[in-house]
XYZ file of C-alpha atoms in Angstrom:
114
model
C 90.886 205.023 233.600
C 90.034 201.529 234.226
C 86.248 200.983 233.974
C 84.503 198.765 236.203
C 82.847 196.023 234.438
C 80.553 194.877 237.217
C 77.059 196.023 235.989
C 75.916 195.787 239.667
C 77.325 198.739 241.126
C 77.420 199.689 244.796
C 78.355 202.788 247.227
C 80.804 202.885 249.621
C 78.440 201.889 252.252
C 78.206 198.203 250.107
C 74.257 198.602 249.044
C 73.432 198.516 245.471
C 73.227 201.877 243.775
C 72.658 200.915 240.170
C 72.141 198.011 237.912
C 72.895 198.149 234.307
C 70.322 195.377 233.257
C 71.136 195.285 229.638
C 75.243 194.590 230.259
C 73.633 191.967 233.213
C 71.986 190.213 230.649
C 74.965 189.622 228.703
C 76.191 187.344 231.300
C 75.559 183.606 231.314
C 74.382 184.034 235.048
C 72.905 187.645 234.339
C 68.823 186.689 235.220
C 70.401 184.711 238.535
C 72.159 187.683 239.535
C 69.541 190.196 238.637
C 66.936 188.295 240.492
C 69.482 187.950 243.865
C 69.968 192.339 243.142
C 66.450 192.755 243.307
C 65.767 190.536 246.367
C 68.333 192.141 248.238
C 67.206 195.659 247.106
C 63.465 194.666 248.535
C 64.943 193.358 252.046
C 66.197 196.827 252.608
C 62.774 197.620 253.323
C 60.937 196.843 256.359
C 57.707 194.826 256.317
C 54.929 197.363 257.061
C 51.409 196.947 258.397
C 50.132 200.616 258.287
C 51.294 202.563 255.209
C 50.828 206.032 256.232
C 54.110 207.356 255.458
C 55.001 208.884 252.005
C 58.004 206.506 250.137
C 60.645 208.998 250.051
C 60.373 208.685 254.034
C 60.634 205.084 254.013
C 63.636 204.970 251.218
C 65.266 208.552 251.384
C 67.644 207.540 249.028
C 65.270 206.432 246.241
C 63.500 208.541 243.639
C 60.269 208.040 241.923
C 61.553 205.722 239.278
C 63.946 203.439 241.326
C 63.638 199.525 240.799
C 62.826 199.155 244.635
C 59.626 200.636 244.191
C 58.691 197.710 241.482
C 59.988 194.831 243.300
C 58.371 192.635 246.466
C 58.449 194.458 249.888
C 59.019 198.139 247.772
C 55.913 197.285 245.417
C 53.830 196.545 248.627
C 54.924 199.469 250.404
C 54.112 201.564 247.529
C 50.812 199.879 246.828
C 49.733 200.053 250.756
C 50.585 204.078 250.518
C 48.556 204.324 247.345
C 45.657 202.460 248.865
C 45.897 204.295 252.173
C 46.265 207.653 250.744
C 43.390 207.113 248.212
C 40.946 206.477 251.119
C 41.789 209.540 252.834
C 39.354 212.870 252.731
C 40.434 215.657 250.665
C 41.028 218.061 253.395
C 43.229 215.101 254.804
C 45.147 214.640 251.894
C 45.711 218.466 251.591
C 47.317 218.356 255.129
C 49.046 215.251 254.315
C 50.503 217.024 251.406
C 51.613 220.086 253.022
C 52.990 218.120 256.195
C 55.209 215.586 253.601
C 56.051 217.969 250.434
C 57.239 216.041 247.353
C 60.778 216.256 247.259
C 61.879 217.098 243.732
C 62.658 213.611 242.588
C 59.162 212.645 243.464
C 57.477 215.463 241.684
C 53.690 215.062 240.591
C 53.619 211.756 242.774
C 50.432 212.983 244.534
C 48.786 214.077 241.382
C 49.463 210.817 239.968
C 47.281 209.016 242.838
C 44.097 211.284 242.006
C-alpha cells in the first residue's frame, strides 16, 4: 500500500479533512501551507451577525476539538455563540438545550459554557 505523504488530506469532495501539523512543519514551506489551510478552513463558515445556532449546526461534519473552531471565522462563530448563550435566562437555556441536544462529539459543551 502506498502511503499518502501529503500532510493535508482532503476528502472526496476536495475539502480538508485532516492536517498533520508535525509532518507539515518538516517541509520548508510548512508554515505557509498551514496558514493557507487554516484560512481555507475558516472560509467554509459564513460571516454571521446573529449567533443563535449551536456550532454543530453551522458545520455538522466537525467535532468540538476541530481546528476550524480555533481560527478566524470559526473562532468568531464559537465566541459569538458562547457570548449569546451566556446572556440567555436559565429557562431559555434549558429550552435551547432540549431543542438542540449536543451530538456525541460535542458532549459537555453546554456545561463548559456555564
